[in-house]
Amino acid sequence: MKYLILIHSNPQPWGHPTFDFTEEGRATPVAERERMNKEFEEMLTELSEAGELISGQALGPAADAKIYRLKGGRRIATDGPYAEAKEHLAGFFLLDVASQERAEAIAERFTSPGDTIELRPLM
């Protein structure tokens, strides 16, 4: 079963890992952030070695995004993402796991200060 973990964040300024740039992340003591980074890297290694992590990427700044729509029979490109959104898609990880329960357990481990984690099954 394939699942996509989407990381939504509102870092100012933009950077990776996102929690180093969020208000909540910056309020986390340095030693705690270092521990979290170490645990995250260990988790990625574990998932890779188990064959459950297919891919993952941090995305570029949302200010560089473009939105494409069809309006009145014309294709229109605008700057994105939506201006009213505070959070934007910051990155993703593609998993291939045995069950929804396993995907949920992994997604929970991705949670970090200031980010919102979304888990979606692939069709």
CSV table of N, CA, C and O in Angstrom, one decimal:
chain,number,residue,atom,x,y,z
A,1,MET,N,0.8,-1.2,0.0
A,1,MET,CA,0.0,0.0,0.0
A,1,MET,C,0.9,1.2,0.0
A,1,MET,O,1.8,1.3,0.8
A,2,LYS,N,0.6,2.2,-0.9
A,2,LYS,CA,1.4,3.4,-1.0
A,2,LYS,C,0.7,4.5,-0.3
A,2,LYS,O,-0.5,4.7,-0.5
A,3,TYR,N,1.4,5.3,0.4
A,3,TYR,CA,0.9,6.5,1.1
A,3,TYR,C,1.9,7.7,0.9
A,3,TYR,O,3.1,7.5,0.8
A,4,LEU,N,1.3,8.8,0.9
A,4,LEU,CA,2.1,10.1,0.8
A,4,LEU,C,2.0,10.8,2.1
A,4,LEU,O,0.9,11.1,2.6
A,5,ILE,N,3.1,11.2,2.7
A,5,ILE,CA,3.1,12.1,3.8
A,5,ILE,C,3.4,13.4,3.3
A,5,ILE,O,4.4,13.7,2.6
A,6,LEU,N,2.5,14.4,3.6
A,6,LEU,CA,2.7,15.8,3.1
A,6,LEU,C,3.0,16.6,4.3
A,6,LEU,O,2.3,16.5,5.4
A,7,ILE,N,4.0,17.5,4.2
A,7,ILE,CA,4.4,18.3,5.3
A,7,ILE,C,4.0,19.7,5.0
A,7,ILE,O,4.4,20.3,4.0
A,8,HIS,N,3.1,20.3,5.8
A,8,HIS,CA,2.6,21.6,5.7
A,8,HIS,C,3.2,22.5,6.7
A,8,HIS,O,3.3,22.1,7.9
A,9,SER,N,3.8,23.7,6.3
A,9,SER,CA,4.5,24.5,7.3
A,9,SER,C,4.3,26.0,6.9
A,9,SER,O,3.9,26.3,5.8
A,10,ASN,N,4.7,26.8,7.8
A,10,ASN,CA,4.6,28.3,7.6
A,10,ASN,C,5.9,28.9,8.1
A,10,ASN,O,5.9,29.8,8.9
A,11,PRO,N,7.1,28.4,7.6
A,11,PRO,CA,8.3,29.0,8.1
A,11,PRO,C,8.6,30.4,7.5
A,11,PRO,O,8.4,30.6,6.4
A,12,GLN,N,9.1,31.2,8.4
A,12,GLN,CA,9.5,32.6,8.0
A,12,GLN,C,10.9,32.8,8.6
A,12,GLN,O,10.9,32.9,9.9
A,13,PRO,N,12.0,32.9,8.0
A,13,PRO,CA,12.1,32.7,6.5
A,13,PRO,C,12.0,31.2,6.2
A,13,PRO,O,12.1,30.3,7.0
A,14,TRP,N,11.9,30.9,4.9
A,14,TRP,CA,11.8,29.5,4.4
A,14,TRP,C,13.2,28.8,4.6
A,14,TRP,O,14.2,29.4,4.4
A,15,GLY,N,13.1,27.5,5.0
A,15,GLY,CA,14.3,26.7,5.1
A,15,GLY,C,14.0,25.3,5.4
A,15,GLY,O,12.8,25.0,5.7
A,16,HIS,N,15.0,24.5,5.4
A,16,HIS,CA,14.8,23.0,5.7
A,16,HIS,C,15.9,22.6,6.7
A,16,HIS,O,17.0,23.0,6.6
A,17,PRO,N,15.5,21.8,7.7
A,17,PRO,CA,14.2,21.3,8.1
A,17,PRO,C,13.3,22.4,8.5
A,17,PRO,O,13.7,23.4,9.2
A,18,THR,N,12.0,22.3,8.2
A,18,THR,CA,11.1,23.4,8.4
A,18,THR,C,11.0,23.8,9.9
A,18,THR,O,10.9,25.0,10.2
A,19,PHE,N,11.1,22.8,10.8
A,19,PHE,CA,10.8,23.2,12.2
A,19,PHE,C,12.0,24.1,12.7
A,19,PHE,O,11.8,24.8,13.8
A,20,ASP,N,13.1,24.2,12.1
A,20,ASP,CA,14.1,25.1,12.5
A,20,ASP,C,13.8,26.5,12.2
A,20,ASP,O,14.4,27.5,12.6
A,21,PHE,N,12.7,26.7,11.4
A,21,PHE,CA,12.3,28.0,10.9
A,21,PHE,C,10.9,28.5,11.4
A,21,PHE,O,10.5,29.6,11.1
A,22,THR,N,10.2,27.6,12.0
A,22,THR,CA,8.9,28.0,12.5
A,22,THR,C,9.0,28.6,13.9
A,22,THR,O,10.0,28.4,14.6
A,23,GLU,N,8.0,29.4,14.3
A,23,GLU,CA,8.0,30.0,15.6
A,23,GLU,C,8.2,28.9,16.7
A,23,GLU,O,9.0,29.1,17.7
A,24,GLU,N,7.4,27.9,16.6
A,24,GLU,CA,7.4,26.8,17.6
A,24,GLU,C,8.7,26.1,17.6
A,24,GLU,O,9.3,25.7,18.7
A,25,GLY,N,9.3,25.8,16.4
A,25,GLY,CA,10.6,25.2,16.3
A,25,GLY,C,11.7,26.0,16.9
A,25,GLY,O,12.5,25.5,17.7
A,26,ARG,N,11.7,27.3,16.6
A,26,ARG,CA,12.8,28.2,17.2
A,26,ARG,C,12.7,28.3,18.7
A,26,ARG,O,13.7,28.5,19.4
A,27,ALA,N,11.4,28.1,19.3
A,27,ALA,CA,11.2,28.1,20.7
A,27,ALA,C,11.7,26.9,21.4
A,27,ALA,O,11.9,26.8,22.6
A,28,THR,N,11.9,25.8,20.6
A,28,THR,CA,12.4,24.5,21.2
A,28,THR,C,13.9,24.6,21.4
A,28,THR,O,14.7,25.1,20.6
A,29,PRO,N,14.3,24.2,22.6
A,29,PRO,CA,15.8,24.3,23.0
A,29,PRO,C,16.7,23.6,21.9
A,29,PRO,O,16.3,22.6,21.3
A,30,VAL,N,17.8,24.2,21.7
A,30,VAL,CA,18.8,23.7,20.7
A,30,VAL,C,19.0,22.2,20.9
A,30,VAL,O,19.0,21.4,19.9
A,31,ALA,N,19.3,21.8,22.1
A,31,ALA,CA,19.6,20.4,22.4
A,31,ALA,C,18.4,19.5,22.0
A,31,ALA,O,18.6,18.4,21.4
A,32,GLU,N,17.2,19.9,22.2
A,32,GLU,CA,16.0,19.2,21.8
A,32,GLU,C,15.9,19.1,20.3
A,32,GLU,O,15.6,18.1,19.7
A,33,ARG,N,16.1,20.2,19.6
A,33,ARG,CA,16.1,20.2,18.1
A,33,ARG,C,17.2,19.3,17.6
A,33,ARG,O,16.9,18.5,16.6
A,34,GLU,N,18.3,19.3,18.1
A,34,GLU,CA,19.4,18.4,17.7
A,34,GLU,C,19.0,16.9,17.9
A,34,GLU,O,19.2,16.1,17.0
A,35,ARG,N,18.4,16.6,19.0
A,35,ARG,CA,17.9,15.3,19.3
A,35,ARG,C,16.8,14.9,18.3
A,35,ARG,O,16.9,13.8,17.7
A,36,MET,N,15.9,15.8,18.0
A,36,MET,CA,14.9,15.5,17.0
A,36,MET,C,15.4,15.3,15.6
A,36,MET,O,15.0,14.4,14.9
A,37,ASN,N,16.4,16.1,15.2
A,37,ASN,CA,17.1,15.9,13.9
A,37,ASN,C,17.7,14.5,13.8
A,37,ASN,O,17.6,13.9,12.8
A,38,LYS,N,18.4,14.2,14.9
A,38,LYS,CA,19.1,12.9,14.9
A,38,LYS,C,18.1,11.7,14.8
A,38,LYS,O,18.3,10.8,14.0
A,39,GLU,N,17.0,11.8,15.6
A,39,GLU,CA,16.0,10.8,15.6
A,39,GLU,C,15.3,10.7,14.2
A,39,GLU,O,15.0,9.6,13.7
A,40,PHE,N,15.1,11.9,13.5
A,40,PHE,CA,14.5,11.9,12.2
A,40,PHE,C,15.4,11.2,11.2
A,40,PHE,O,14.9,10.4,10.4
A,41,GLU,N,16.7,11.5,11.2
A,41,GLU,CA,17.6,10.9,10.3
A,41,GLU,C,17.7,9.4,10.5
A,41,GLU,O,17.8,8.6,9.6
A,42,GLU,N,17.7,8.9,11.8
A,42,GLU,CA,17.6,7.5,12.1
A,42,GLU,C,16.4,6.9,11.6
A,42,GLU,O,16.4,5.7,11.1
A,43,MET,N,15.2,7.5,11.7
A,43,MET,CA,14.0,7.0,11.2
A,43,MET,C,14.1,6.8,9.7
A,43,MET,O,13.6,5.8,9.1
A,44,LEU,N,14.6,7.9,9.0
A,44,LEU,CA,14.7,7.7,7.5
A,44,LEU,C,15.6,6.6,7.1
A,44,LEU,O,15.3,5.9,6.2
A,45,THR,N,16.7,6.4,7.8
A,45,THR,CA,17.6,5.2,7.6
A,45,THR,C,16.8,3.9,7.8
A,45,THR,O,16.9,3.0,6.9
A,46,GLU,N,16.1,3.8,8.9
A,46,GLU,CA,15.3,2.6,9.2
A,46,GLU,C,14.3,2.3,8.1
A,46,GLU,O,14.2,1.2,7.7
A,47,LEU,N,13.5,3.4,7.7
A,47,LEU,CA,12.5,3.2,6.7
A,47,LEU,C,13.1,2.8,5.3
A,47,LEU,O,12.6,2.0,4.6
A,48,SER,N,14.3,3.4,5.0
A,48,SER,CA,15.0,3.1,3.8
A,48,SER,C,15.4,1.6,3.8
A,48,SER,O,15.3,0.9,2.8
A,49,GLU,N,16.1,1.2,4.9
A,49,GLU,CA,16.6,-0.2,5.0
A,49,GLU,C,15.5,-1.2,4.9
A,49,GLU,O,15.6,-2.3,4.4
A,50,ALA,N,14.3,-0.8,5.4
A,50,ALA,CA,13.1,-1.7,5.4
A,50,ALA,C,12.4,-1.7,4.1
A,50,ALA,O,11.5,-2.5,3.9
A,51,GLY,N,12.8,-0.8,3.2
A,51,GLY,CA,12.2,-0.7,1.9
A,51,GLY,C,10.8,0.0,1.9
A,51,GLY,O,10.1,-0.1,0.9
A,52,GLU,N,10.5,0.7,3.0
A,52,GLU,CA,9.2,1.4,3.1
A,52,GLU,C,9.3,2.8,2.6
A,52,GLU,O,8.3,3.4,2.3
A,53,LEU,N,10.5,3.4,2.6
A,53,LEU,CA,10.6,4.8,2.1
A,53,LEU,C,11.0,4.8,0.6
A,53,LEU,O,12.1,4.3,0.3
A,54,ILE,N,10.1,5.2,-0.2
A,54,ILE,CA,10.4,5.2,-1.7
A,54,ILE,C,11.2,6.5,-2.0
A,54,ILE,O,12.1,6.5,-2.8
A,55,SER,N,10.7,7.7,-1.5
A,55,SER,CA,11.3,8.9,-1.9
A,55,SER,C,10.8,10.0,-1.0
A,55,SER,O,9.8,9.8,-0.3
A,56,GLY,N,11.5,11.1,-0.9
A,56,GLY,CA,11.1,12.3,-0.2
A,56,GLY,C,11.9,13.5,-0.6
A,56,GLY,O,13.1,13.3,-1.0
A,57,GLN,N,11.2,14.6,-0.6
A,57,GLN,CA,11.9,15.8,-1.1
A,57,GLN,C,11.3,17.0,-0.3
A,57,GLN,O,10.1,17.1,0.0
A,58,ALA,N,12.2,18.0,0.0
A,58,ALA,CA,11.8,19.3,0.5
A,58,ALA,C,11.4,20.1,-0.8
A,58,ALA,O,12.1,19.9,-1.8
A,59,LEU,N,10.4,20.9,-0.7
A,59,LEU,CA,10.0,21.7,-1.8
A,59,LEU,C,10.6,23.1,-1.7
A,59,LEU,O,10.9,23.6,-0.6
A,60,GLY,N,10.8,23.8,-2.8
A,60,GLY,CA,11.3,25.1,-2.8
A,60,GLY,C,10.3,26.1,-2.2
A,60,GLY,O,9.2,25.7,-1.8
A,61,PRO,N,10.6,27.4,-2.1
A,61,PRO,CA,9.8,28.3,-1.4
A,61,PRO,C,8.4,28.5,-2.1
A,61,PRO,O,8.3,28.4,-3.4
A,62,ALA,N,7.4,28.6,-1.4
A,62,ALA,CA,6.0,28.7,-1.9
A,62,ALA,C,5.9,29.9,-2.8
A,62,ALA,O,5.1,30.0,-3.8
A,63,ALA,N,6.7,31.0,-2.5
A,63,ALA,CA,6.7,32.2,-3.4
A,63,ALA,C,7.1,31.9,-4.8
A,63,ALA,O,6.7,32.7,-5.7
A,64,ASP,N,7.8,30.8,-5.1
A,64,ASP,CA,8.2,30.5,-6.4
A,64,ASP,C,7.2,29.6,-7.1
A,64,ASP,O,7.4,29.2,-8.3
A,65,ALA,N,6.1,29.2,-6.5
A,65,ALA,CA,5.1,28.3,-7.0
A,65,ALA,C,4.2,29.1,-8.1
A,65,ALA,O,4.0,30.3,-8.0
A,66,LYS,N,3.6,28.3,-9.0
A,66,LYS,CA,2.7,28.8,-10.0
A,66,LYS,C,1.4,27.9,-9.8
A,66,LYS,O,1.5,26.7,-9.6
A,67,ILE,N,0.3,28.6,-10.0
A,67,ILE,CA,-1.0,27.9,-10.0
A,67,ILE,C,-1.6,27.9,-11.4
A,67,ILE,O,-1.6,29.0,-12.0
A,68,TYR,N,-2.0,26.8,-11.9
A,68,TYR,CA,-2.6,26.7,-13.3
A,68,TYR,C,-4.1,26.4,-13.2
A,68,TYR,O,-4.4,25.4,-12.5
A,69,ARG,N,-4.9,27.1,-13.9
A,69,ARG,CA,-6.3,26.9,-13.9
A,69,ARG,C,-6.9,27.1,-15.3
A,69,ARG,O,-6.3,27.8,-16.1
A,70,LEU,N,-8.0,26.5,-15.6
A,70,LEU,CA,-8.7,26.7,-16.8
A,70,LEU,C,-9.9,27.6,-16.5
A,70,LEU,O,-10.8,27.2,-15.7
A,71,LYS,N,-10.0,28.8,-17.1
A,71,LYS,CA,-11.1,29.7,-16.9
A,71,LYS,C,-11.6,30.2,-18.2
A,71,LYS,O,-10.8,30.8,-19.0
A,72,GLY,N,-12.9,30.1,-18.4
A,72,GLY,CA,-13.4,30.6,-19.7
A,72,GLY,C,-12.8,30.0,-20.9
A,72,GLY,O,-12.7,30.7,-21.9
A,73,GLY,N,-12.4,28.7,-20.8
A,73,GLY,CA,-11.7,28.1,-21.9
A,73,GLY,C,-10.3,28.4,-22.2
A,73,GLY,O,-9.7,28.0,-23.1
A,74,ARG,N,-9.7,29.3,-21.3
A,74,ARG,CA,-8.3,29.7,-21.4
A,74,ARG,C,-7.5,29.1,-20.2
A,74,ARG,O,-8.0,29.1,-19.1
A,75,ARG,N,-6.3,28.8,-20.5
A,75,ARG,CA,-5.4,28.3,-19.4
A,75,ARG,C,-4.7,29.6,-18.9
A,75,ARG,O,-4.1,30.3,-19.6
A,76,ILE,N,-4.8,29.7,-17.5
A,76,ILE,CA,-4.3,30.9,-16.9
A,76,ILE,C,-3.3,30.4,-15.8
A,76,ILE,O,-3.6,29.5,-15.0
A,77,ALA,N,-2.1,31.1,-15.8
A,77,ALA,CA,-1.1,30.8,-14.7
A,77,ALA,C,-1.1,32.0,-13.8
A,77,ALA,O,-1.0,33.2,-14.3
A,78,THR,N,-1.1,31.8,-12.5
A,78,THR,CA,-0.9,32.8,-11.5
A,78,THR,C,0.1,32.4,-10.5
A,78,THR,O,0.5,31.3,-10.4
A,79,ASP,N,0.6,33.4,-9.8
A,79,ASP,CA,1.6,33.1,-8.7
A,79,ASP,C,0.8,32.3,-7.7
A,79,ASP,O,-0.4,32.5,-7.4
A,80,GLY,N,1.5,31.4,-7.0
A,80,GLY,CA,0.9,30.6,-6.0
A,80,GLY,C,1.8,30.5,-4.8
A,80,GLY,O,2.8,31.1,-4.8
A,81,PRO,N,1.4,29.8,-3.8
A,81,PRO,CA,0.1,29.2,-3.6
A,81,PRO,C,-0.9,30.2,-3.3
A,81,PRO,O,-0.7,31.4,-3.4
A,82,TYR,N,-2.1,29.8,-2.8
A,82,TYR,CA,-3.1,30.7,-2.5
A,82,TYR,C,-2.7,31.7,-1.4
A,82,TYR,O,-2.1,31.4,-0.4
A,83,ALA,N,-2.9,33.0,-1.8
A,83,ALA,CA,-2.4,34.1,-0.9
A,83,ALA,C,-3.0,34.1,0.5
A,83,ALA,O,-2.3,34.5,1.4
A,84,GLU,N,-4.2,33.6,0.6
A,84,GLU,CA,-4.9,33.6,2.0
A,84,GLU,C,-4.4,32.4,2.9
A,84,GLU,O,-4.7,32.4,4.0
A,85,ALA,N,-3.6,31.5,2.3
A,85,ALA,CA,-3.2,30.4,3.1
A,85,ALA,C,-1.9,30.7,3.9
A,85,ALA,O,-1.0,31.3,3.4
A,86,LYS,N,-1.9,30.4,5.2
A,86,LYS,CA,-0.7,30.7,6.0
A,86,LYS,C,0.3,29.5,5.8
A,86,LYS,O,1.5,29.7,5.8
A,87,GLU,N,-0.3,28.3,5.8
A,87,GLU,CA,0.6,27.1,5.6
A,87,GLU,C,0.7,26.8,4.2
A,87,GLU,O,-0.3,27.0,3.4
A,88,HIS,N,1.8,26.2,3.8
A,88,HIS,CA,1.9,25.7,2.4
A,88,HIS,C,2.6,24.4,2.4
A,88,HIS,O,3.2,24.0,3.5
A,89,LEU,N,2.6,23.7,1.3
A,89,LEU,CA,3.2,22.4,1.2
A,89,LEU,C,4.7,22.6,1.2
A,89,LEU,O,5.2,23.2,0.3
A,90,ALA,N,5.4,22.0,2.2
A,90,ALA,CA,6.8,22.2,2.3
A,90,ALA,C,7.6,21.0,1.8
A,90,ALA,O,8.8,21.2,1.4
A,91,GLY,N,7.1,19.8,1.8
A,91,GLY,CA,7.8,18.7,1.3
A,91,GLY,C,6.9,17.4,1.4
A,91,GLY,O,5.8,17.5,1.9
A,92,PHE,N,7.4,16.3,0.9
A,92,PHE,CA,6.7,15.1,0.9
A,92,PHE,C,7.6,13.9,1.1
A,92,PHE,O,8.8,13.9,0.8
A,93,PHE,N,7.0,12.8,1.5
A,93,PHE,CA,7.7,11.5,1.6
A,93,PHE,C,6.7,10.4,1.0
A,93,PHE,O,5.5,10.4,1.4
A,94,LEU,N,7.2,9.6,0.2
A,94,LEU,CA,6.4,8.5,-0.4
A,94,LEU,C,6.7,7.2,0.2
A,94,LEU,O,7.9,6.8,0.3
A,95,LEU,N,5.7,6.5,0.8
A,95,LEU,CA,5.9,5.3,1.5
A,95,LEU,C,5.3,4.1,0.8
A,95,LEU,O,4.3,4.3,0.1
A,96,ASP,N,5.8,2.9,1.0
A,96,ASP,CA,5.2,1.7,0.5
A,96,ASP,C,5.2,0.8,1.7
A,96,ASP,O,6.2,0.2,2.1
A,97,VAL,N,4.0,0.6,2.4
A,97,VAL,CA,4.0,-0.1,3.6
A,97,VAL,C,2.9,-1.2,3.5
A,97,VAL,O,2.1,-1.3,2.6
A,98,ALA,N,2.9,-2.1,4.5
A,98,ALA,CA,2.0,-3.2,4.5
A,98,ALA,C,0.6,-2.9,4.9
A,98,ALA,O,-0.4,-3.6,4.5
A,99,SER,N,0.3,-1.8,5.6
A,99,SER,CA,-1.0,-1.5,6.1
A,99,SER,C,-1.2,0.0,6.4
A,99,SER,O,-0.2,0.7,6.5
A,100,GLN,N,-2.5,0.4,6.5
A,100,GLN,CA,-2.8,1.7,6.9
A,100,GLN,C,-2.2,2.0,8.3
A,100,GLN,O,-1.7,3.1,8.5
A,101,GLU,N,-2.3,1.0,9.2
A,101,GLU,CA,-1.9,1.2,10.5
A,101,GLU,C,-0.4,1.6,10.6
A,101,GLU,O,0.1,2.4,11.3
A,102,ARG,N,0.4,0.9,9.7
A,102,ARG,CA,1.9,1.1,9.6
A,102,ARG,C,2.1,2.5,9.1
A,102,ARG,O,2.9,3.3,9.6
A,103,ALA,N,1.4,3.0,8.1
A,103,ALA,CA,1.5,4.3,7.5
A,103,ALA,C,1.2,5.3,8.6
A,103,ALA,O,1.9,6.4,8.7
A,104,GLU,N,0.1,5.1,9.4
A,104,GLU,CA,-0.2,6.0,10.4
A,104,GLU,C,0.8,6.1,11.5
A,104,GLU,O,1.1,7.2,12.0
A,105,ALA,N,1.4,5.0,11.8
A,105,ALA,CA,2.5,5.0,12.9
A,105,ALA,C,3.7,5.8,12.4
A,105,ALA,O,4.3,6.5,13.1
A,106,ILE,N,4.0,5.7,11.1
A,106,ILE,CA,5.2,6.4,10.5
A,106,ILE,C,4.8,7.9,10.5
A,106,ILE,O,5.6,8.7,10.9
A,107,ALA,N,3.6,8.2,10.0
A,107,ALA,CA,3.2,9.7,9.9
A,107,ALA,C,3.3,10.3,11.2
A,107,ALA,O,3.8,11.5,11.3
A,108,GLU,N,2.9,9.7,12.3
A,108,GLU,CA,3.0,10.2,13.6
A,108,GLU,C,4.4,10.6,14.0
A,108,GLU,O,4.6,11.7,14.6
A,109,ARG,N,5.4,9.8,13.5
A,109,ARG,CA,6.8,10.1,13.8
A,109,ARG,C,7.3,11.3,13.1
A,109,ARG,O,8.4,11.9,13.4
A,110,PHE,N,6.6,11.7,12.0
A,110,PHE,CA,7.1,12.9,11.3
A,110,PHE,C,6.7,14.2,11.9
A,110,PHE,O,7.1,15.3,11.5
A,111,THR,N,5.8,14.2,12.9
A,111,THR,CA,5.3,15.4,13.5
A,111,THR,C,6.4,16.2,14.2
A,111,THR,O,7.3,15.6,14.9
A,112,SER,N,6.5,17.5,13.9
A,112,SER,CA,7.5,18.3,14.5
A,112,SER,C,6.9,19.7,14.8
A,112,SER,O,5.8,20.1,14.3
A,113,PRO,N,7.6,20.5,15.7
A,113,PRO,CA,7.0,21.8,16.1
A,113,PRO,C,6.7,22.7,14.9
A,113,PRO,O,7.6,23.0,14.1
A,114,GLY,N,5.5,23.2,14.8
A,114,GLY,CA,5.1,24.2,13.8
A,114,GLY,C,4.6,23.6,12.5
A,114,GLY,O,4.2,24.3,11.6
A,115,ASP,N,4.7,22.3,12.3
A,115,ASP,CA,4.3,21.7,11.1
A,115,ASP,C,3.0,20.9,11.2
A,115,ASP,O,2.6,20.5,12.4
A,116,THR,N,2.3,20.7,10.1
A,116,THR,CA,1.1,19.9,10.1
A,116,THR,C,1.4,18.7,9.1
A,116,THR,O,1.9,19.0,8.0
A,117,ILE,N,1.2,17.5,9.6
A,117,ILE,CA,1.5,16.3,8.7
A,117,ILE,C,0.2,15.8,8.2
A,117,ILE,O,-0.7,15.5,9.0
A,118,GLU,N,0.1,15.5,6.9
A,118,GLU,CA,-1.0,15.0,6.3
A,118,GLU,C,-0.7,13.6,5.7
A,118,GLU,O,0.4,13.5,5.0
A,119,LEU,N,-1.5,12.6,5.9
A,119,LEU,CA,-1.2,11.3,5.4
A,119,LEU,C,-2.3,11.0,4.4
A,119,LEU,O,-3.5,11.1,4.7
A,120,ARG,N,-1.9,10.6,3.1
A,120,ARG,CA,-2.9,10.4,2.1
A,120,ARG,C,-2.6,9.1,1.4
A,120,ARG,O,-1.4,8.9,1.0
A,121,PRO,N,-3.5,8.2,1.2
A,121,PRO,CA,-3.3,7.0,0.4
A,121,PRO,C,-3.2,7.3,-1.1
A,121,PRO,O,-3.9,8.3,-1.5
A,122,LEU,N,-2.4,6.6,-1.8
A,122,LEU,CA,-2.4,6.8,-3.3
A,122,LEU,C,-3.5,6.0,-3.9
A,122,LEU,O,-3.8,4.9,-3.3
A,123,MET,N,-4.1,6.4,-5.0
A,123,MET,CA,-5.1,5.7,-5.6
A,123,MET,C,-4.6,4.6,-6.5
A,123,MET,O,-3.5,4.6,-7.0
